[in-house]
Amino acid sequence: EDYSDVDIKTYQPKLSVKLASEFLGVFMLVLTVGLNIATGSAATAWSAAAALMCMIYSLGDVSGAHFNPAVTVAVFLRGKCTAGELVSYIPVQLLAGTA
């Protein structure tokens, strides 16, 4: 994409970019929790919270950082996401959680 004439204040990422963002966020969160459980770490809650915080700060402006189908449904019910995003986000989140 050519971003040379894009106004940063009004820029909206494409749906494919939003979906990649959701996939990455969910995958990293599930990976973090899974590795903590596999190694028997006593700090699972702390590392999961840190991973979630990092994903929200880094990807929140791209996709909204839902990272959970329940959050996506709640955001949709509040009118902050479209029906197209709803039906696209949930399968990607479920796929990332099982990848």
XYZ file of N, CA and C in Angstrom:
297
model
N 0.825 -1.181 0.000
C 0.000 0.000 0.000
C 0.870 1.245 0.000
N 0.350 2.275 -0.609
C 1.027 3.561 -0.609
C 0.363 4.440 0.451
N 1.113 4.773 1.485
C 0.580 5.571 2.583
C 1.017 7.032 2.523
N 1.595 7.459 1.419
C 2.145 8.813 1.331
C 1.076 9.907 1.413
N -0.141 9.608 0.986
C -1.181 10.635 1.013
C -2.289 10.316 2.021
N -1.982 9.491 3.016
C -2.974 9.077 4.002
C -2.911 9.991 5.218
N -4.068 10.467 5.655
C -4.149 11.253 6.882
C -4.203 10.284 8.054
N -3.217 10.350 8.921
C -3.086 9.399 10.020
C -4.274 9.468 10.982
N -4.915 10.607 11.087
C -6.039 10.760 12.018
C -7.302 10.063 11.534
N -7.438 9.866 10.233
C -8.647 9.254 9.688
C -8.386 7.880 9.082
N -7.166 7.380 9.176
C -6.815 6.100 8.568
C -7.539 4.951 9.260
N -8.098 4.067 8.465
C -8.733 2.849 8.957
C -8.078 1.661 8.276
N -7.512 0.728 9.042
C -6.874 -0.443 8.424
C -7.892 -1.305 7.667
N -7.388 -2.034 6.686
C -8.236 -2.970 5.951
C -8.658 -4.104 6.880
N -9.738 -4.793 6.508
C -10.231 -5.909 7.324
C -9.171 -6.993 7.450
N -8.423 -7.251 6.393
C -7.398 -8.297 6.463
C -6.318 -7.949 7.493
N -5.995 -6.679 7.627
C -5.012 -6.237 8.617
C -5.592 -6.394 10.018
N -6.864 -6.061 10.184
C -7.523 -6.227 11.479
C -7.570 -7.698 11.886
N -7.865 -8.560 10.927
C -7.940 -9.990 11.228
C -6.571 -10.554 11.584
N -5.541 -10.116 10.888
C -4.182 -10.552 11.221
C -3.806 -10.084 12.626
N -4.218 -8.895 12.984
C -3.962 -8.353 14.307
C -4.662 -9.188 15.381
N -5.908 -9.524 15.153
C -6.647 -10.360 16.109
C -6.014 -11.748 16.223
N -5.635 -12.312 15.096
C -4.999 -13.633 15.120
C -3.725 -13.597 15.952
N -2.880 -12.629 15.698
C -1.613 -12.520 16.411
C -1.830 -12.312 17.909
N -2.757 -11.452 18.278
C -3.021 -11.184 19.685
C -3.521 -12.404 20.428
N -4.490 -13.100 19.854
C -5.025 -14.309 20.490
C -3.954 -15.391 20.552
N -3.223 -15.568 19.469
C -2.190 -16.599 19.436
C -1.143 -16.362 20.525
N -0.684 -15.117 20.658
C 0.342 -14.814 21.662
C -0.194 -15.006 23.081
N -1.433 -14.653 23.311
C -2.024 -14.834 24.633
C -2.147 -16.311 24.979
N -2.655 -17.103 24.059
C -2.804 -18.541 24.296
C -1.438 -19.213 24.421
N -0.479 -18.795 23.612
C 0.873 -19.343 23.707
C 1.482 -19.046 25.076
N 1.326 -17.824 25.547
C 1.869 -17.443 26.853
C 1.270 -18.283 27.970
N -0.038 -18.411 27.991
C -0.702 -19.197 29.033
C -0.319 -20.667 28.915
N -0.309 -21.182 27.697
C 0.046 -22.587 27.492
C 1.453 -22.916 27.949
N 2.414 -22.059 27.624
C 3.790 -22.296 28.049
C 3.933 -22.205 29.564
N 3.212 -21.291 30.179
C 3.256 -21.183 31.632
C 2.688 -22.427 32.300
N 1.616 -22.932 31.766
C 1.014 -24.149 32.333
C 1.917 -25.349 32.094
N 2.482 -25.444 30.907
C 3.360 -26.569 30.579
C 4.607 -26.605 31.458
N 5.107 -25.442 31.836
C 6.319 -25.403 32.663
C 6.004 -25.332 34.147
N 4.734 -25.259 34.496
C 4.353 -25.214 35.905
C 4.709 -23.899 36.578
N 4.711 -22.834 35.843
C 5.086 -21.532 36.383
C 4.075 -21.043 37.419
N 4.593 -20.426 38.463
C 3.731 -19.841 39.486
C 3.273 -18.441 39.084
N 3.800 -17.934 38.001
C 3.502 -16.574 37.573
C 2.615 -16.518 36.329
N 1.773 -17.520 36.147
C 0.922 -17.569 34.955
C 0.038 -16.332 34.840
N -0.586 -15.949 35.933
C -1.486 -14.792 35.891
C -0.726 -13.518 35.523
N 0.470 -13.363 36.079
C 1.258 -12.165 35.788
C 1.720 -12.122 34.333
N 2.198 -13.243 33.841
C 2.683 -13.248 32.458
C 1.531 -13.138 31.464
N 0.377 -13.737 31.784
C -0.785 -13.601 30.904
C -1.242 -12.142 30.876
N -1.252 -11.499 32.029
C -1.647 -10.093 32.091
C -0.658 -9.216 31.320
N 0.629 -9.512 31.464
C 1.643 -8.728 30.745
C 1.521 -8.935 29.236
N 1.294 -10.179 28.813
C 1.129 -10.454 27.386
C -0.102 -9.740 26.839
N -1.199 -9.797 27.581
C -2.423 -9.143 27.145
C -2.228 -7.627 27.070
N -1.554 -7.066 28.066
C -1.297 -5.628 28.057
C -0.467 -5.232 26.839
N 0.569 -6.004 26.560
C 1.418 -5.698 25.401
C 0.639 -5.806 24.093
N -0.197 -6.824 23.967
C -0.987 -6.989 22.751
C -2.007 -5.866 22.605
N -2.621 -5.451 23.706
C -3.597 -4.363 23.632
C -2.925 -3.063 23.232
N -1.777 -2.769 23.851
C -1.087 -1.523 23.517
C -0.544 -1.527 22.089
N -0.068 -2.666 21.628
C 0.534 -2.694 20.292
C -0.491 -2.862 19.175
N -1.591 -3.559 19.421
C -2.544 -3.854 18.353
C -3.916 -3.218 18.538
N -4.115 -2.547 19.648
C -5.425 -1.962 19.935
C -5.894 -0.959 18.905
N -4.993 -0.163 18.390
C -5.380 0.828 17.382
C -5.644 0.211 16.018
N -5.209 -1.013 15.834
C -5.413 -1.685 14.546
C -6.776 -2.359 14.505
N -7.038 -3.250 15.479
C -8.257 -4.057 15.417
C -9.237 -3.796 16.558
N -8.823 -3.046 17.551
C -9.666 -2.867 18.724
C -9.253 -3.793 19.853
N -8.366 -4.738 19.567
C -7.815 -5.664 20.561
C -8.898 -6.404 21.332
N -9.813 -7.038 20.622
C -10.855 -7.814 21.296
C -10.251 -9.089 21.894
N -9.569 -9.872 21.092
C -8.856 -11.088 21.489
C -9.724 -12.127 22.185
N -11.025 -12.021 22.080
C -11.938 -12.944 22.742
C -13.297 -12.802 22.063
N -13.915 -13.907 21.644
C -15.224 -13.792 20.988
C -16.280 -13.111 21.853
N -16.239 -13.315 23.168
C -17.222 -12.675 24.047
C -17.048 -11.156 24.025
N -15.820 -10.699 23.985
C -15.550 -9.260 23.910
C -16.033 -8.726 22.565
N -15.810 -9.464 21.502
C -16.257 -9.039 20.174
C -17.774 -8.900 20.138
N -18.493 -9.852 20.714
C -19.961 -9.772 20.758
C -20.400 -8.552 21.570
N -19.743 -8.312 22.706
C -20.094 -7.149 23.531
C -19.841 -5.845 22.783
N -18.728 -5.768 22.079
C -18.419 -4.562 21.303
C -19.451 -4.378 20.190
N -19.851 -5.469 19.564
C -20.878 -5.402 18.518
C -22.205 -4.914 19.100
N -22.606 -5.448 20.251
C -23.871 -5.046 20.868
C -23.866 -3.580 21.282
N -22.708 -3.042 21.563
C -22.580 -1.615 21.882
C -22.584 -0.758 20.618
N -22.519 -1.396 19.454
C -22.533 -0.658 18.200
C -21.179 -0.130 17.767
N -20.119 -0.656 18.339
C -18.778 -0.173 18.036
C -18.050 -1.026 17.001
N -18.698 -2.076 16.506
C -18.115 -2.865 15.420
C -19.247 -3.338 14.514
N -18.922 -3.542 13.261
C -19.935 -3.904 12.271
C -20.233 -5.403 12.321
N -21.334 -5.779 11.702
C -21.691 -7.196 11.633
C -20.641 -7.966 10.827
N -20.078 -7.334 9.809
C -19.020 -7.976 9.025
C -17.790 -8.265 9.850
N -17.426 -7.319 10.712
C -16.287 -7.558 11.603
C -16.615 -8.653 12.599
N -17.831 -8.665 13.110
C -18.248 -9.690 14.070
C -18.085 -11.081 13.491
N -18.640 -11.302 12.302
C -18.594 -12.648 11.720
C -17.204 -12.985 11.177
N -16.334 -12.002 11.034
C -14.960 -12.259 10.604
C -14.033 -12.479 11.791
N -14.200 -11.686 12.837
C -13.309 -11.759 13.997
C -13.433 -13.101 14.730
N -14.654 -13.547 14.972
C -14.851 -14.733 15.810
C -14.173 -15.976 15.243
N -14.346 -16.317 13.966
C -13.629 -17.496 13.457
C -12.105 -17.346 13.532
N -11.605 -16.148 13.283
C -10.154 -15.924 13.357
C -9.674 -16.095 14.796
N -10.427 -15.584 15.754
C -10.050 -15.733 17.161
C -10.060 -17.211 17.566
N -11.066 -17.938 17.139
C -11.135 -19.368 17.479
C -10.002 -20.144 16.802
N -9.695 -19.794 15.570
C -8.586 -20.445 14.864
C -7.264 -20.157 15.562
N -7.038 -18.919 15.944
C -5.791 -18.550 16.616
C -5.672 -19.244 17.975
N -6.781 -19.427 18.652
C -6.768 -20.099 19.951
C -6.458 -21.570 19.864
N -6.673 -22.148 18.705
C -6.412 -23.584 18.536
C -5.168 -23.862 17.690
N -4.556 -22.816 17.166
C -3.381 -23.005 16.297
C -2.161 -23.454 17.068
